[in-house]
Short mmCIF file of C-alpha atoms in Angstrom, two decimals:
data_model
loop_
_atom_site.label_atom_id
_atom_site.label_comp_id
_atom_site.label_asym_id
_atom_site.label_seq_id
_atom_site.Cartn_x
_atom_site.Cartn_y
_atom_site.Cartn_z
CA UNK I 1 -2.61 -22.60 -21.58
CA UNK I 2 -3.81 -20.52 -24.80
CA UNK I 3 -4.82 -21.91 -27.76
CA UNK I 4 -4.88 -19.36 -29.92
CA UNK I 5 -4.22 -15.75 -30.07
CA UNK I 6 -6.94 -12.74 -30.05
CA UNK I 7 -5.66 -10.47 -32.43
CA UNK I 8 -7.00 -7.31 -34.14
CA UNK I 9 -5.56 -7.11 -37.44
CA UNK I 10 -6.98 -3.77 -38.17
CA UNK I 11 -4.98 -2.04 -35.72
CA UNK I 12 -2.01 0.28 -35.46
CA UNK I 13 1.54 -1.62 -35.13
CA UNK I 14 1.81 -0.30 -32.07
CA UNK I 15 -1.29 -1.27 -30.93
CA UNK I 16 -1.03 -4.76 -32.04
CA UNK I 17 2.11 -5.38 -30.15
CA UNK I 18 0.35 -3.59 -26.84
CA UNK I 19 -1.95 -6.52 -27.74
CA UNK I 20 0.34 -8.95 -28.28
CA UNK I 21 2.83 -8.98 -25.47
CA UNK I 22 0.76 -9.56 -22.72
CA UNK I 23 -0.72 -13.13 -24.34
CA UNK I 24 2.87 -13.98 -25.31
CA UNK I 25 3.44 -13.61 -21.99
CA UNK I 26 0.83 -15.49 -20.34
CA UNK I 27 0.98 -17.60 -23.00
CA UNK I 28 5.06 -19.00 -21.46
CA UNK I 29 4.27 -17.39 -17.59
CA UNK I 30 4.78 -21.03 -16.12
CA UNK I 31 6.35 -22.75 -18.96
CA UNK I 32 9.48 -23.55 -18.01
CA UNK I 33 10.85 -24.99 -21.15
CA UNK I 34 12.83 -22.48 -23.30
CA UNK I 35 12.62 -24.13 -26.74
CA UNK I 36 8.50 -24.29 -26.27
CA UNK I 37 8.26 -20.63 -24.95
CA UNK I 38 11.25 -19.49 -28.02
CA UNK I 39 8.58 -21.28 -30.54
CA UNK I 40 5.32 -20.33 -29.50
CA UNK I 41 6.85 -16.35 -29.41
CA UNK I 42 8.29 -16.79 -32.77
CA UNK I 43 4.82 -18.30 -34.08
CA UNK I 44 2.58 -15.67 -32.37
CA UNK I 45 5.07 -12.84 -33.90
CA UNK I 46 4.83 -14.76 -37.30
CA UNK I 47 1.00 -15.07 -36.94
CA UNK I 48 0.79 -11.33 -35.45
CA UNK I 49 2.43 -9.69 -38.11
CA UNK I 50 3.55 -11.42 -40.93
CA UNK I 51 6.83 -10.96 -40.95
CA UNK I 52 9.47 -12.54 -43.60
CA UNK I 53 11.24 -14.44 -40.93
CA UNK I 54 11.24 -14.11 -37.19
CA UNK I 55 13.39 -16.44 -35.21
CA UNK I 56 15.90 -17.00 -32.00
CA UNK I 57 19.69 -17.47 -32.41
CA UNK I 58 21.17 -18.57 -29.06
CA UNK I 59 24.64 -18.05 -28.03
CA UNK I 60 26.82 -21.60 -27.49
CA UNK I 61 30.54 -21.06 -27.10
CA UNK I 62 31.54 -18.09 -29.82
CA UNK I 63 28.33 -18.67 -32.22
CA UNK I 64 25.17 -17.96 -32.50
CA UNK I 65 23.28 -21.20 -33.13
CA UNK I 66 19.75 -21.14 -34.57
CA UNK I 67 16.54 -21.58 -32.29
CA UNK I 68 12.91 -21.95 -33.13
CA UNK I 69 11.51 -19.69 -35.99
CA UNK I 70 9.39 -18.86 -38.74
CA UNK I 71 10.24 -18.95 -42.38
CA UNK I 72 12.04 -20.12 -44.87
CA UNK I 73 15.66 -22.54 -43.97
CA UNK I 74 18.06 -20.24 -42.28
CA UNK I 75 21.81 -19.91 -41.44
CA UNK I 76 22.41 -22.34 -38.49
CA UNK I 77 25.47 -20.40 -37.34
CA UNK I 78 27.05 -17.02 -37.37
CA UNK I 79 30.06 -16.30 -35.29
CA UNK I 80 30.59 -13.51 -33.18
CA UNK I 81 30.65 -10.20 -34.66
CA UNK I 82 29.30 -11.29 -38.25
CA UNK I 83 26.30 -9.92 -39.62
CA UNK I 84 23.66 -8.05 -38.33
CA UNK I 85 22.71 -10.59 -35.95
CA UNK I 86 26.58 -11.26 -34.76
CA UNK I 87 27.10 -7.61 -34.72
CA UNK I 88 24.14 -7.37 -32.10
CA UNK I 89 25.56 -9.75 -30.15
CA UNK I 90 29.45 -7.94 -29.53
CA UNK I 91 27.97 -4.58 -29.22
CA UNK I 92 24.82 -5.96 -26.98
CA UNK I 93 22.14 -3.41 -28.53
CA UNK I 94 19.51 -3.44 -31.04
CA UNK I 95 20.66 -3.01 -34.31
CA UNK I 96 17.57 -1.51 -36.75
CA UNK I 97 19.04 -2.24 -40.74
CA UNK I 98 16.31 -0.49 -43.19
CA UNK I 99 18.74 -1.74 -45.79
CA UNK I 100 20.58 -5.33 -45.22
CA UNK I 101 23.07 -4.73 -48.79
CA UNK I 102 23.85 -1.74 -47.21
CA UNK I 103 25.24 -3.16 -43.68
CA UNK I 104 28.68 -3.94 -43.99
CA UNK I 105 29.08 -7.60 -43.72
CA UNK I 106 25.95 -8.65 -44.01
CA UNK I 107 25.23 -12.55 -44.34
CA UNK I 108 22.29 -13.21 -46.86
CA UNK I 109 20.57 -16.13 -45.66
CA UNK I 110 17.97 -15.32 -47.76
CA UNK I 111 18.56 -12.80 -50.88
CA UNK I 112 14.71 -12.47 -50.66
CA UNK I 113 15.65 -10.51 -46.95
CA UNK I 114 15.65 -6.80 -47.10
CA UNK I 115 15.89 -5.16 -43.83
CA UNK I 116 16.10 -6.35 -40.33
CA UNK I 117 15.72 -5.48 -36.98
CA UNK I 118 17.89 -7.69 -34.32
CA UNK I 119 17.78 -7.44 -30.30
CA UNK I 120 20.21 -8.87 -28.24
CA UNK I 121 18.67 -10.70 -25.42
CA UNK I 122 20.03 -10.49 -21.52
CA UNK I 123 20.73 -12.60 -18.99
CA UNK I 124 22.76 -11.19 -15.65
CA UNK I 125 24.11 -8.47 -18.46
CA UNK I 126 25.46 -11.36 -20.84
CA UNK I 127 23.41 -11.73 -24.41
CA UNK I 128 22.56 -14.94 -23.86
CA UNK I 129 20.06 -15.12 -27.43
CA UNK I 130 19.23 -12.59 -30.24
CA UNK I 131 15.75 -12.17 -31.42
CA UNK I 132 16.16 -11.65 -35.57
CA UNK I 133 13.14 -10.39 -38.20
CA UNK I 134 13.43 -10.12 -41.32
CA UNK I 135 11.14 -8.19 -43.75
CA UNK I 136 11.30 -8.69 -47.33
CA UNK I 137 10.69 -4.81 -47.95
CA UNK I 138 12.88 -2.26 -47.66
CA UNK I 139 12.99 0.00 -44.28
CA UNK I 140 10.07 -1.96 -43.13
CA UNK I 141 10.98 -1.58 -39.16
CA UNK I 142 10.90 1.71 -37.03
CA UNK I 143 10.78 2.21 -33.14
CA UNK I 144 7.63 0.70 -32.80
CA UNK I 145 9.30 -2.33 -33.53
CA UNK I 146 12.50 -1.40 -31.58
CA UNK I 147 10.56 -0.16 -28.15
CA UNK I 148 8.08 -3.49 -28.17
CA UNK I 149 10.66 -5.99 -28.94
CA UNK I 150 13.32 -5.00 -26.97
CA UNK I 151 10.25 -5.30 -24.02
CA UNK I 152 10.04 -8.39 -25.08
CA UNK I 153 13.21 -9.25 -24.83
CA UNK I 154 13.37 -8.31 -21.48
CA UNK I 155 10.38 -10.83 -20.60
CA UNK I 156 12.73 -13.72 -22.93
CA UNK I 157 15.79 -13.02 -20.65
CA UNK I 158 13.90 -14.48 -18.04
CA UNK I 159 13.28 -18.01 -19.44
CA UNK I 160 17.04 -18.49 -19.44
#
């Protein structure tokens, strides 16, 4: 097991996540909890790059119910459909939101939040968890972001 990450803050973010996803996944290859893999991801992403908030909502029943993260307190529910992350969740596709006040419906867990990138994560075709960041600048995600966490949401899919 790792104890800490090797990270190179000086490079590209596209480089960093090249770096980064291969120790996250070492880092839970053999784990087979879900709620220590879900925390040590959201801590290395956290740790990695910073962000605002970075954390799991899992789908129970018709809500998403919040996992491990880092940040400030968050919502502890969102139903289906509601927000960006709920709105992830019915359509089943990343949702990239350089502005949250401009996303219709948007639920302000934090007013400090100013865009957001969500990912739906798969099991068997079914979103089974969204992974949620938060940035407290505007239009602070592109498909840098987009291409290396939706890999890693394909790794996450498999802890379920």
């Amino acid at each position: 097991m790792a104890e800490g990450l090797i990270l190179d803050l000086t490079l590209t973010k596209a480089e960093k996540y090249r770096q980064l996803l291969p120790q996250i996944e070492a880092l839970t290859t053999g784990e087979p909890d879900l709620i220590a893999n879900l925390a040590n991801t959201m801590g290395a992403l956290k740790q990695a790059f910073g962000f605002f908030w970075v954390g799991a909502y899992l789908v129970k029943g018709d809500e998403l119910v919040l996992g491990p993260f880092q940040g400030p307190i968050a919502c502890t529910r969102i139903r289906h459909g509601k927000g960006v992350c709920g709105a992830s969740w019915a359509q089943a596709q990343t949702l990239l939101v350089p502005d949250v006040e401009h996303f219709p419906g948007h639920i302000a867990c934090s007013s400090e939040s100013k865009s957001e990138i969500v990912v739906p994560v798969l099991k068997d075709g079914q979103v089974v968890m969204v992974l949620d960041v938060d940035s407290d600048q505007l239009n602070d995600f592109d498909q840098d972001d987009q291409q290396a966490l939706e890999q890693l949401a394909q790794l996450m899919g498999s802890w379920f």
